[in-house]
PDB file of C-alpha atoms and ligand atoms in Angstrom:
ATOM      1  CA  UNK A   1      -3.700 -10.580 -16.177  1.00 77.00           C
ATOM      2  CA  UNK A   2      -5.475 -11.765 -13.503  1.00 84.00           C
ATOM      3  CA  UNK A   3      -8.610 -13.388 -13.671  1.00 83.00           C
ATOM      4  CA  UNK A   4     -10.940 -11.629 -11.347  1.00 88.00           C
ATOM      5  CA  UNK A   5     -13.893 -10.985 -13.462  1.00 88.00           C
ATOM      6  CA  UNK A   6     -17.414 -12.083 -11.912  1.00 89.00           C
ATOM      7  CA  UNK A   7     -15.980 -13.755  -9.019  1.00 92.00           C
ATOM      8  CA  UNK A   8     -16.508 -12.226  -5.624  1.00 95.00           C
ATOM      9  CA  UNK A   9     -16.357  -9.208  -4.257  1.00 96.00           C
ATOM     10  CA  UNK A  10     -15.855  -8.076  -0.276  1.00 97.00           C
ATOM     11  CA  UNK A  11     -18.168  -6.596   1.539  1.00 97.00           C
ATOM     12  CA  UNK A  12     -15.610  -5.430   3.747  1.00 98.00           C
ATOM     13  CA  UNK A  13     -14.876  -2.361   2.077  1.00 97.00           C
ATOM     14  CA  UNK A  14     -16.113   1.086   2.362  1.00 97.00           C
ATOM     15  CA  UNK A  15     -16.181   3.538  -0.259  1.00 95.00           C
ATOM     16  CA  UNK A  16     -15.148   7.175   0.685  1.00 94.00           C
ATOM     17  CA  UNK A  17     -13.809   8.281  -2.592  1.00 92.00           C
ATOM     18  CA  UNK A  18     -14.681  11.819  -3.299  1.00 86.00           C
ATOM     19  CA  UNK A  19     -15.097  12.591   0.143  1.00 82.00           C
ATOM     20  CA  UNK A  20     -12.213  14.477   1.151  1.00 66.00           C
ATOM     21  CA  UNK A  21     -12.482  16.820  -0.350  1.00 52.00           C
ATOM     22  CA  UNK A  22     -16.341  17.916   0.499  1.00 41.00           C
ATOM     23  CA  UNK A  23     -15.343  17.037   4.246  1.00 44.00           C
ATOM     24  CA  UNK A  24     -13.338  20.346   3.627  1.00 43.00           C
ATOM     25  CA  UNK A  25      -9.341  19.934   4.072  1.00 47.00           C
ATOM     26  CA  UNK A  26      -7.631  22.949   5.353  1.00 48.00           C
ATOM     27  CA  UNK A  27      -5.958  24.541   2.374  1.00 48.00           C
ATOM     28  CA  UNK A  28      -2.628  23.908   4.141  1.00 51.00           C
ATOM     29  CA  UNK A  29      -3.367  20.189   3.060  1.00 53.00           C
ATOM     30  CA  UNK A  30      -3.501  20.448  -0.371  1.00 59.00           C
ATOM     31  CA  UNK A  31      -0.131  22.523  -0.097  1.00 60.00           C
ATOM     32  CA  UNK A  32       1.680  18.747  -1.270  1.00 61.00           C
ATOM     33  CA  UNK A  33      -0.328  17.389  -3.816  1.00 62.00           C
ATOM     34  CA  UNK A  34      -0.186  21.040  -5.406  1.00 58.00           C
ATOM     35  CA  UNK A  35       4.077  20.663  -5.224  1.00 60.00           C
ATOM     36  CA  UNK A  36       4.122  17.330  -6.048  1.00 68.00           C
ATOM     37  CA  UNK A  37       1.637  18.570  -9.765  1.00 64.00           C
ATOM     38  CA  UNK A  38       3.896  21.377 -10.285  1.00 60.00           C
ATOM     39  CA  UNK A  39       7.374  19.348  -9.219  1.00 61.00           C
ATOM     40  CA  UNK A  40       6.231  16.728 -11.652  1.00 67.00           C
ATOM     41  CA  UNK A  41       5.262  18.766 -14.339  1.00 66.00           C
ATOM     42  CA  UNK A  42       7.989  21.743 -14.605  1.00 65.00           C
ATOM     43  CA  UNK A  43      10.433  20.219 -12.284  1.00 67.00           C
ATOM     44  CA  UNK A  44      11.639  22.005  -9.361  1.00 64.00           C
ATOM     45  CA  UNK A  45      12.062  25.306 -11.105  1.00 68.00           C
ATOM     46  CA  UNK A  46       8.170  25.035 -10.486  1.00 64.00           C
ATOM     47  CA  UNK A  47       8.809  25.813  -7.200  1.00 62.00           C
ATOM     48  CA  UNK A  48      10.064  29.292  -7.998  1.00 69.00           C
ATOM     49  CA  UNK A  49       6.731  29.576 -10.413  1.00 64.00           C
ATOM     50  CA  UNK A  50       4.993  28.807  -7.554  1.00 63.00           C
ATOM     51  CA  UNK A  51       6.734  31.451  -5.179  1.00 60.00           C
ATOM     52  CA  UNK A  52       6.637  34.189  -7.860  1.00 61.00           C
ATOM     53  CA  UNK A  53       3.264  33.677  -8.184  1.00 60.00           C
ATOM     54  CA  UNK A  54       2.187  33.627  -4.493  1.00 61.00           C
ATOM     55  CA  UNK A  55       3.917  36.427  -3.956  1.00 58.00           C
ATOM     56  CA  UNK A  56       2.604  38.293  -7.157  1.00 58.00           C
ATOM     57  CA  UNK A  57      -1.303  37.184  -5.713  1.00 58.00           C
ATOM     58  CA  UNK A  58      -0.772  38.857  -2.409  1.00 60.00           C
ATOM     59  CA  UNK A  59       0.757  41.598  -3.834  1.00 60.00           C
ATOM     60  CA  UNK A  60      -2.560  42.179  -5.535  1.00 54.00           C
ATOM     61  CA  UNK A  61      -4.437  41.310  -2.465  1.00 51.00           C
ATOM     62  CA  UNK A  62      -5.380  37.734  -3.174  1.00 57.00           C
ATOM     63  CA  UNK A  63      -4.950  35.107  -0.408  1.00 57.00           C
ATOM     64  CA  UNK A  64      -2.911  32.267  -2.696  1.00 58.00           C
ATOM     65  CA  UNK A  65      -3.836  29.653   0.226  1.00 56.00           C
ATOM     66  CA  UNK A  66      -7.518  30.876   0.090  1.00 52.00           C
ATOM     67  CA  UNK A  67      -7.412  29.829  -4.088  1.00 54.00           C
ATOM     68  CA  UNK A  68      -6.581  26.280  -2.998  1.00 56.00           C
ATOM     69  CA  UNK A  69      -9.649  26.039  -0.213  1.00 51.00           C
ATOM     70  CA  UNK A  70     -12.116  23.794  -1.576  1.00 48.00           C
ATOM     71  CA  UNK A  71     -15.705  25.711  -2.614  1.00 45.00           C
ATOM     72  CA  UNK A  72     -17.469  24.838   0.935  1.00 42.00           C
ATOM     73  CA  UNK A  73     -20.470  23.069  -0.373  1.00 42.00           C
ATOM     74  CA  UNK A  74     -18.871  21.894  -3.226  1.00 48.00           C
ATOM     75  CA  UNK A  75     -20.509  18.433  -4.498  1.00 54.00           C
ATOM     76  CA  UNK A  76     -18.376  15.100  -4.570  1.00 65.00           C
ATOM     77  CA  UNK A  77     -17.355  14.654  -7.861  1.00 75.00           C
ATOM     78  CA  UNK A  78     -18.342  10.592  -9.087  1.00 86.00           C
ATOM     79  CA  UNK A  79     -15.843   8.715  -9.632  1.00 89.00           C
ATOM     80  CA  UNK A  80     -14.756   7.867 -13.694  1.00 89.00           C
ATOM     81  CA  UNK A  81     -15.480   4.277 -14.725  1.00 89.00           C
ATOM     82  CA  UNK A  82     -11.394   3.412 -14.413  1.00 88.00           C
ATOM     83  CA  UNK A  83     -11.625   4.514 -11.036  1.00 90.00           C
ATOM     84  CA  UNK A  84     -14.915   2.427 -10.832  1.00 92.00           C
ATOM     85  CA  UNK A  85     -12.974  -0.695 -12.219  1.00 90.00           C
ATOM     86  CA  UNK A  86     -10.222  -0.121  -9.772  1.00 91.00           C
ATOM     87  CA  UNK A  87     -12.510  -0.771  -6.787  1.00 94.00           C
ATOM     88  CA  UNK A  88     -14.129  -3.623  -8.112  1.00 94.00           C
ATOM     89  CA  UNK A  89     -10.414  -4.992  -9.061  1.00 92.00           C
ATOM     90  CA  UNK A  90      -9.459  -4.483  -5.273  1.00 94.00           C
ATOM     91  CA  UNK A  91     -13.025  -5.558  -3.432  1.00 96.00           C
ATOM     92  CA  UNK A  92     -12.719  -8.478  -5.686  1.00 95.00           C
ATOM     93  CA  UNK A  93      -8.791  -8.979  -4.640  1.00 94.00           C
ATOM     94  CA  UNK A  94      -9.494  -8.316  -0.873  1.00 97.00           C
ATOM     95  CA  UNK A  95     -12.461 -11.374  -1.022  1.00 97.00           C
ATOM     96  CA  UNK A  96      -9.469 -13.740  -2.475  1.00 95.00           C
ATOM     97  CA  UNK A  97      -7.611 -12.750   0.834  1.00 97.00           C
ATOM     98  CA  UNK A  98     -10.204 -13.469   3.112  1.00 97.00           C
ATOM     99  CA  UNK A  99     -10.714 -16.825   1.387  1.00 96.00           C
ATOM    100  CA  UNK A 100      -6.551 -17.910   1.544  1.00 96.00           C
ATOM    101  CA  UNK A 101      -6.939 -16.917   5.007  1.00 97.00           C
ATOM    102  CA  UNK A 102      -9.848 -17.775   6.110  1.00 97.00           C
ATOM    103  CA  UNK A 103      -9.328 -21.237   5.399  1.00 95.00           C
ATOM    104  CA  UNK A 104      -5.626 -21.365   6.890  1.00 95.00           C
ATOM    105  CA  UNK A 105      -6.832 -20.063   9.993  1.00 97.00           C
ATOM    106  CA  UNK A 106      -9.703 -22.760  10.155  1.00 97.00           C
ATOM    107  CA  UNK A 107      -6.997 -25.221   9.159  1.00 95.00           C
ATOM    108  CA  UNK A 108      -5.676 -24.016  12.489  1.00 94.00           C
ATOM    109  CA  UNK A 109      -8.796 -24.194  14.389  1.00 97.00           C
ATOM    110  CA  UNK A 110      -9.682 -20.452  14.452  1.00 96.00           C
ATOM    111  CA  UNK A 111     -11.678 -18.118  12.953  1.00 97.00           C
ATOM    112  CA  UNK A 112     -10.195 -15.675  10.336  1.00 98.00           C
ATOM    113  CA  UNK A 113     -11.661 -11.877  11.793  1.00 98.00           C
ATOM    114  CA  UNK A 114     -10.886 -10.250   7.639  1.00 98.00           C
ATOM    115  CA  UNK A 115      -9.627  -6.416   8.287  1.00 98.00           C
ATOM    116  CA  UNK A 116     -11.855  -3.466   6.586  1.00 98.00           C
ATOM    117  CA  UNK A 117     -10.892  -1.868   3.178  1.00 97.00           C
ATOM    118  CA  UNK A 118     -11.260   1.922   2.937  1.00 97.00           C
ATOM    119  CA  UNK A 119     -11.006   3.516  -0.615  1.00 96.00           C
ATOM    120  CA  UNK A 120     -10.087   7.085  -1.019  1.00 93.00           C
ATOM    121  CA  UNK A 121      -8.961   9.548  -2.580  1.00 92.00           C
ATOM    122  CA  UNK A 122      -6.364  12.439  -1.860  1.00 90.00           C
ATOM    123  CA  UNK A 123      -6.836  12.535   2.389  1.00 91.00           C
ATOM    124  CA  UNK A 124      -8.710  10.237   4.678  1.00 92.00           C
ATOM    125  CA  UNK A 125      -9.289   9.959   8.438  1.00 94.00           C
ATOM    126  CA  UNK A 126      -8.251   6.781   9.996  1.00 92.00           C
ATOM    127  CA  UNK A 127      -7.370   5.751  13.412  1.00 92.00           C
ATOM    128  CA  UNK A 128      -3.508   6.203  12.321  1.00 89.00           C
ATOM    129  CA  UNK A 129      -4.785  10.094  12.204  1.00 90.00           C
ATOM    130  CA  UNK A 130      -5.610  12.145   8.891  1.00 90.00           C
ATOM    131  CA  UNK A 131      -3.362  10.792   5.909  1.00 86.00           C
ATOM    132  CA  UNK A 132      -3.057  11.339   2.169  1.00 85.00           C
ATOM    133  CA  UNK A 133      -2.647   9.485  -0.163  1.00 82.00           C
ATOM    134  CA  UNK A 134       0.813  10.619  -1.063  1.00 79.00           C
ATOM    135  CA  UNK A 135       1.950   8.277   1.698  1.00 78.00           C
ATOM    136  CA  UNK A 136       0.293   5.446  -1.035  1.00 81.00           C
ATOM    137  CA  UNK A 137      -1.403   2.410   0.827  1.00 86.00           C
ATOM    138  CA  UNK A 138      -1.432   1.819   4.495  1.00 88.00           C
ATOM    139  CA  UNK A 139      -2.683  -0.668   6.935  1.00 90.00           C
ATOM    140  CA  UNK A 140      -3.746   0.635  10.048  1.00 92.00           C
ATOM    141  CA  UNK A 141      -4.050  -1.644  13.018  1.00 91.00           C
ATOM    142  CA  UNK A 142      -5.713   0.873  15.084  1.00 93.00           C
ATOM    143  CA  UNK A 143      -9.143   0.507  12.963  1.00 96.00           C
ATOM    144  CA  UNK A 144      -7.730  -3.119  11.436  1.00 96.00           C
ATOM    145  CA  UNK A 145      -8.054  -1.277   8.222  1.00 96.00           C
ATOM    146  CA  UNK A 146      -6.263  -1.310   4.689  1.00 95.00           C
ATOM    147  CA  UNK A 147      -6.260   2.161   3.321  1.00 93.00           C
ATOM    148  CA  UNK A 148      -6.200   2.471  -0.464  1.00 91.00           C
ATOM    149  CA  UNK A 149      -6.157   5.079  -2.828  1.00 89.00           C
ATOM    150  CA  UNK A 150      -6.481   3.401  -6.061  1.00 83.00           C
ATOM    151  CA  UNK A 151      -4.680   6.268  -7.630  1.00 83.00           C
ATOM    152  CA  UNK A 152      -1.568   4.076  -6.452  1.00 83.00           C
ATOM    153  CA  UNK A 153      -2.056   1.548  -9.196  1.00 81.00           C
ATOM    154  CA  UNK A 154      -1.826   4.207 -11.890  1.00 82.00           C
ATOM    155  CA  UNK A 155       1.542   5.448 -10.117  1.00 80.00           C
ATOM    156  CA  UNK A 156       2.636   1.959  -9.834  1.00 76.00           C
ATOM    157  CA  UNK A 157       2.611   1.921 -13.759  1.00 73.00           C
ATOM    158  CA  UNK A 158       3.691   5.800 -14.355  1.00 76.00           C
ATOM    159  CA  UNK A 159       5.787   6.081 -11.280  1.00 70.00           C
ATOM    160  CA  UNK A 160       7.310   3.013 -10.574  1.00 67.00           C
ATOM    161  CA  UNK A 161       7.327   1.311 -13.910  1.00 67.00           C
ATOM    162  CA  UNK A 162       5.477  -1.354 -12.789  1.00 65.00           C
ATOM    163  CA  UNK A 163       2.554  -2.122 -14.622  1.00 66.00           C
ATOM    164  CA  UNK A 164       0.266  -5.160 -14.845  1.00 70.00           C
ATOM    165  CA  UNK A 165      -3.108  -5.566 -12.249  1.00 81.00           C
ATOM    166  CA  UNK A 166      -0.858  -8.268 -10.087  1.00 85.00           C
ATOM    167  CA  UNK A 167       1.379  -5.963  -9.065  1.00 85.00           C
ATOM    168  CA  UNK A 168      -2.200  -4.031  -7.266  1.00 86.00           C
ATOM    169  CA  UNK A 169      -2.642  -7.512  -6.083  1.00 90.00           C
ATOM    170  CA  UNK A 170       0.647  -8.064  -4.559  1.00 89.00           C
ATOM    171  CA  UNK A 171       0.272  -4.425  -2.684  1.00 88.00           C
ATOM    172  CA  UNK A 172      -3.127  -5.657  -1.547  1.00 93.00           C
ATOM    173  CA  UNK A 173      -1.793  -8.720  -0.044  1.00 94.00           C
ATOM    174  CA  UNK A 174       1.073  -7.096   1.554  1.00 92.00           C
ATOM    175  CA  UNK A 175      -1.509  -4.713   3.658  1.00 93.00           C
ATOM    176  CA  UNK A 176      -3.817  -7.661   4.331  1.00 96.00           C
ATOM    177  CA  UNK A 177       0.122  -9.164   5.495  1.00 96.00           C
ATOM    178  CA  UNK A 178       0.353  -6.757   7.987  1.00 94.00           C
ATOM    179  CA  UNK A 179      -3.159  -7.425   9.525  1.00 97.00           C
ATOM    180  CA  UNK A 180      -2.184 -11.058   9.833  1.00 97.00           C
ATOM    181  CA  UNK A 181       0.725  -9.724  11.942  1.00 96.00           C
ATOM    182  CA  UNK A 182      -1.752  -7.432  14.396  1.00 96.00           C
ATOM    183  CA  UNK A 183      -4.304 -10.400  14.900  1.00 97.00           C
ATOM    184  CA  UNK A 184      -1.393 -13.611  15.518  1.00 97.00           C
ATOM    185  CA  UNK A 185       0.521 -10.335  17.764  1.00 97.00           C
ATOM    186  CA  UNK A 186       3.992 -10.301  16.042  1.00 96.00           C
ATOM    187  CA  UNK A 187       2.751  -6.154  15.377  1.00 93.00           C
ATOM    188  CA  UNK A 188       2.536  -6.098  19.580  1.00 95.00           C
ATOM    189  CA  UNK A 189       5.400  -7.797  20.263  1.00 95.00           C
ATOM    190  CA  UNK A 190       7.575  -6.020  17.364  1.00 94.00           C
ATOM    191  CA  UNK A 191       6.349  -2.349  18.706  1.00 92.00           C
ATOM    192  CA  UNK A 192       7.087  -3.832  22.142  1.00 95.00           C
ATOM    193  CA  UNK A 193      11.032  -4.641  21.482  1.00 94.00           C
ATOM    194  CA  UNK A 194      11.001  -1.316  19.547  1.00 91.00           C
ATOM    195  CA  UNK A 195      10.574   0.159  22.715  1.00 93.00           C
ATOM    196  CA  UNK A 196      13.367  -0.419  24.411  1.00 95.00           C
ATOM    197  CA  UNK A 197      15.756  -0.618  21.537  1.00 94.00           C
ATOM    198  CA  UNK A 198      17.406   2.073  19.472  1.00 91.00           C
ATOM    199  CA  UNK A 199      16.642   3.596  16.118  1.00 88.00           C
ATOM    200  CA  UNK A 200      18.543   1.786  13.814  1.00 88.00           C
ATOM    201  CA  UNK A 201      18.098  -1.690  15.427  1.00 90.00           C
ATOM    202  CA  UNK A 202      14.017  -0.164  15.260  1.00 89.00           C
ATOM    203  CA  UNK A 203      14.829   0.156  11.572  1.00 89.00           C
ATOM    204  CA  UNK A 204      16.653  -3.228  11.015  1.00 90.00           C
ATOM    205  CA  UNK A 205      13.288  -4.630  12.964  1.00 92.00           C
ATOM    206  CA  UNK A 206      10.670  -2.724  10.939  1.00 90.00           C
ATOM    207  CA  UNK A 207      12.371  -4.251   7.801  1.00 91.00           C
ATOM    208  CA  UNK A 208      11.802  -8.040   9.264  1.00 95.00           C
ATOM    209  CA  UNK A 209       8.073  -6.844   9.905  1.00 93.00           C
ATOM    210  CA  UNK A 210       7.542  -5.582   6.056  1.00 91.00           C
ATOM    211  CA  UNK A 211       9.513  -8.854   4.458  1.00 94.00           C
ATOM    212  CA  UNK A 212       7.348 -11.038   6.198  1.00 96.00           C
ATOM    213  CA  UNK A 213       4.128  -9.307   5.333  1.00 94.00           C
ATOM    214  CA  UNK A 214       5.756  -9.633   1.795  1.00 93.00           C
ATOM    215  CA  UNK A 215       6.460 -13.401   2.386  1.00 96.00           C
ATOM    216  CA  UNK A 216       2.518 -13.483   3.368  1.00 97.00           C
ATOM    217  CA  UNK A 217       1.993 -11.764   0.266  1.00 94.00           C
ATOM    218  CA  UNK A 218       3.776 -14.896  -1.571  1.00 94.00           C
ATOM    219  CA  UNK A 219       1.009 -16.915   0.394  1.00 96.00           C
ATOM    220  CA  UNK A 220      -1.751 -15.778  -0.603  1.00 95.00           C
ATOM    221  CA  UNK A 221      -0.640 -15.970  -4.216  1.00 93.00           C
ATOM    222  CA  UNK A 222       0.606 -19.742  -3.955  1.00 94.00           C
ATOM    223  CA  UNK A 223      -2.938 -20.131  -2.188  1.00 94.00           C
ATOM    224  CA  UNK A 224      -4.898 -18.231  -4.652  1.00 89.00           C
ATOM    225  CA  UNK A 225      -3.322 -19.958  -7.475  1.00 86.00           C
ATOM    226  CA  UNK A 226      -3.593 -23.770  -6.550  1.00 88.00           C
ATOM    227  CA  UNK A 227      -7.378 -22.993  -5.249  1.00 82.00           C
ATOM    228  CA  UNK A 228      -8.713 -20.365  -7.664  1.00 77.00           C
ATOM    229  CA  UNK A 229      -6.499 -20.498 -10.711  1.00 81.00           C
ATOM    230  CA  UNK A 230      -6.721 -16.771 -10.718  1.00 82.00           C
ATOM    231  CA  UNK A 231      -3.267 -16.408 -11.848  1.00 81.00           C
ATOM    232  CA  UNK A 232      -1.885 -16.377 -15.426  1.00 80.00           C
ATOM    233  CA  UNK A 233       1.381 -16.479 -16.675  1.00 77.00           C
ATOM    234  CA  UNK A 234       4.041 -13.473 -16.079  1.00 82.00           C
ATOM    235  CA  UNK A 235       1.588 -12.326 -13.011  1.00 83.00           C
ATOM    236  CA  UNK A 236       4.305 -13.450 -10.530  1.00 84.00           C
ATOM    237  CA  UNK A 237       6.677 -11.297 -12.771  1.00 81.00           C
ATOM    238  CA  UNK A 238       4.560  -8.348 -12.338  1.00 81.00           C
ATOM    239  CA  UNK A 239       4.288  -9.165  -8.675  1.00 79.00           C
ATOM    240  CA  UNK A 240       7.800  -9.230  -8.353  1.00 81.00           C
ATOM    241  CA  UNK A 241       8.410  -5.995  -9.913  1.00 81.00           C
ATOM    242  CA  UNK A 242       6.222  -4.534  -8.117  1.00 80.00           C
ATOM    243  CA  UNK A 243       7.851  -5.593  -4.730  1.00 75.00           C
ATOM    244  CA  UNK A 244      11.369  -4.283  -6.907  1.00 75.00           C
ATOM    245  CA  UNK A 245       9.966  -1.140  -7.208  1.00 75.00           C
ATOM    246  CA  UNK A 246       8.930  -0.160  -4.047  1.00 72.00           C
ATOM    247  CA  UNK A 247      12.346  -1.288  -2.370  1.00 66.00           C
ATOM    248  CA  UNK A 248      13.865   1.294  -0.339  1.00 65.00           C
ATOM    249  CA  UNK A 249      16.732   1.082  -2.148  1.00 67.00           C
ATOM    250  CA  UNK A 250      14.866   1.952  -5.097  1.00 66.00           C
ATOM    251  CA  UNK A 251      12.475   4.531  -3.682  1.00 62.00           C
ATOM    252  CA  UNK A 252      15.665   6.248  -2.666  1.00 61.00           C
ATOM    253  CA  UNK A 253      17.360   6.319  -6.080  1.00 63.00           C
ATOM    254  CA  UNK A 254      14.870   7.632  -7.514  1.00 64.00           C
ATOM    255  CA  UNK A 255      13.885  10.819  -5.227  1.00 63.00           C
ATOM    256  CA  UNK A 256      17.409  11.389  -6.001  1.00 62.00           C
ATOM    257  CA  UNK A 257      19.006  10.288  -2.573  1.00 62.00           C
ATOM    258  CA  UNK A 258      22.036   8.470  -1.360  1.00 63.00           C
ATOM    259  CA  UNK A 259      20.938   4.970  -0.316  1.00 61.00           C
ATOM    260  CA  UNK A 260      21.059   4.684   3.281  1.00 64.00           C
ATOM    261  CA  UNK A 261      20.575   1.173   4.816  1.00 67.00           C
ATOM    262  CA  UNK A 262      20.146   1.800   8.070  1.00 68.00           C
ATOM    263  CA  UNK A 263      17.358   3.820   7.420  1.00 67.00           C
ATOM    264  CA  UNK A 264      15.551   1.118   5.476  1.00 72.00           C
ATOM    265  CA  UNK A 265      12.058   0.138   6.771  1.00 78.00           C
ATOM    266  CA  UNK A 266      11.119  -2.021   4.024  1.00 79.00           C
ATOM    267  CA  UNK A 267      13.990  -3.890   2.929  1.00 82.00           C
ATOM    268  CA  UNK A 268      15.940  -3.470  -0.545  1.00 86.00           C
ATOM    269  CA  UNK A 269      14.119  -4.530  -3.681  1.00 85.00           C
ATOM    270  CA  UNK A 270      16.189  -7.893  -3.776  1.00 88.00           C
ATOM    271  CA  UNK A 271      15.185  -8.613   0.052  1.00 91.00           C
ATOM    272  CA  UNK A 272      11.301  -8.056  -0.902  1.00 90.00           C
ATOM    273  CA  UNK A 273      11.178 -10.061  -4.227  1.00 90.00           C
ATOM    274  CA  UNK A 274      13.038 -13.300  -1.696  1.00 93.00           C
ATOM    275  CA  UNK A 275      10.711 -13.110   0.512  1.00 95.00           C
ATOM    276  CA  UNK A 276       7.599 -13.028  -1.713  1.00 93.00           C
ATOM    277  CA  UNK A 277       9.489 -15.254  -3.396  1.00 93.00           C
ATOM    278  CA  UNK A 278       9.585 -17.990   0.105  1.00 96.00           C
ATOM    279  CA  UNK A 279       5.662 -16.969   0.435  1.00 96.00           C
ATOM    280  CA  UNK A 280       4.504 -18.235  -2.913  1.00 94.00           C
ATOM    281  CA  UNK A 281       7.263 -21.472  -3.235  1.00 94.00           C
ATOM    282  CA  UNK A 282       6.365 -22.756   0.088  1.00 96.00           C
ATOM    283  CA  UNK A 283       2.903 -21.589   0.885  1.00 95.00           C
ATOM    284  CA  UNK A 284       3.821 -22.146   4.200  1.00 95.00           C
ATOM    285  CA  UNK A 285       3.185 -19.204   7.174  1.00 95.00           C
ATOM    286  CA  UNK A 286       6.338 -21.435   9.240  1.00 95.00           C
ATOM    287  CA  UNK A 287       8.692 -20.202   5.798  1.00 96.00           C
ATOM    288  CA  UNK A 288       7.969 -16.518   6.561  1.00 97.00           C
ATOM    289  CA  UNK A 289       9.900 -16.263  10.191  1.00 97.00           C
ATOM    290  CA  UNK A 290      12.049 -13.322   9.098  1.00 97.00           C
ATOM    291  CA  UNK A 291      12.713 -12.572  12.292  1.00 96.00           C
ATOM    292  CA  UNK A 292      14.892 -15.950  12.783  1.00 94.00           C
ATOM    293  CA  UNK A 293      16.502 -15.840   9.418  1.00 93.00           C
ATOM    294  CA  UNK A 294      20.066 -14.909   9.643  1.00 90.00           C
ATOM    295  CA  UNK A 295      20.563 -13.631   6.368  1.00 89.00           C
ATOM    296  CA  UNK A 296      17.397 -11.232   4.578  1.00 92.00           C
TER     297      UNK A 296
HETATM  298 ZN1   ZN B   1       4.259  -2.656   4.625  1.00 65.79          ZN
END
């Protein structure tokens, strides 16, 4: 467990949960989370529930996409006390990121500029366009924001068998990773090679980008550790199977598809738990060059 309790908490974040769907989605939008309910719950035989039944509405002069429109002045729901506890959990977790980095960017003479945490649920707008949260969280260096739907750390424990609030903490870090890679302008520079460069070389690329914001991920937990004890024992486990399951390898295997390397963008579940693995032994930014290192 970590031990967050009554320390800080960012101000950086924004709260927009409930919001999406007052802001009124097109009923189009809530076509996936609807599949995704009825795929989870009666398997993909659903699907022909769900036909049978759209076509059995319409035959009796319904509008099935109309029944999925949210009511237009419908009021935001408030958000349950777990889902309360969730944001505090990651306001409190984003603070302990701008304090690891804040201080090793002053160590380096600069000024840390934190990135913004938006919580949501189901869809948001960000300056990476309209998103749900089926694509789980995001960073999006458009708006320098982490996008979080805090939904994820339920799947991470139903979904991905990961339980434990470090493994939360170690997808936290990762998106705050990737805004340490738009501010220092490896995200430029990347984008700018992908460019000119095929698709799977793109791919082989991308993967560097994500083990490295996993290797800063390792950072911030060696940091957070030696300066605010936070940590207890078997949190790194947790950490590390969170970063197992969201491999590609793994995310593959389990929607049932052939693992495909070269279509990788976020390394194999061994590549991510090495690199977090460098981040937290060395606590060392120099240790997470993955785009020297000849082998992943
Ligand atoms: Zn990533």
């Amino acid at each position: 467990m970590v031990k967050w309790r009554g320390r800080r908490q960012s101000d950086n974040v924004e709260d927009r949960r409930g919001m999406s769907r007052s802001a009124g989605m097109p009923a189009a939008g809530l076509l996936v989370p609807v599949l995704r309910f009825v795929i989870g719950r009666f398997g993909v035989g659903g699907i022909a529930l769900l036909v049978v039944g759209y076509i059995g509405l319409q035959a009796i002069g319904v509008n099935p996409l109309a029944l999925l429109a949210p009511a237009p002045q419908q009021a935001a729901q408030p958000p349950s006390a777990k889902s309360n506890e969730q944001f505090a959990f990651a306001s409190t977790m984003l603070a302990e990121t701008e304090d690891v980095w804040g201080r090793k960017f002053a160590a380096a003479g600069q000024r840390y500029a934190p990135p913004k945490m938006v919580v949501f649920t189901g869809y948001v707008q960000s300056a990476c366009g309209q998103q749900s949260s089926a694509v789980g969280p995001f960073y999006c260096p458009g708006d320098k924001s982490v996008y979080l739907d805090t939904q994820f750390f339920d799947e991470l424990a139903t979904r991905f068998g990961a339980p434990g609030d470090f493994g939360s903490a170690y997808v936290i870090a990762h998106e705050v990773g990737h805004h340490i890679q738009t501010i220092t302008g490896i995200s430029a520079q990347v984008r700018q090679r992908q460019a000119a460069i095929g698709q799977v070389e793109s791919n082989q690329l991308q993967v560097r980008m994500e083990l490295q914001a996993d290797c800063y991920a390792g950072i911030w937990a060696h940091d957070a550790d030696r300066q605010a004890r936070i940590l207890e024992q078997g949190d790194i486990d947790e950490g590390l199977r969170a970063a197992s399951a969201i491999g590609d390898d793994t995310l593959q295997r389990n929607a049932g598809r052939h693992v495909t390397p070269e279509s990788f963008t976020h390394g194999t579940s061994a590549q991510r738990r090495r690199w977090f693995m460098k981040g937290y032994e060395s606590g060392s930014v120099e240790a997470c060059d993955t785009f020297v290192a000849a082998q992943l």
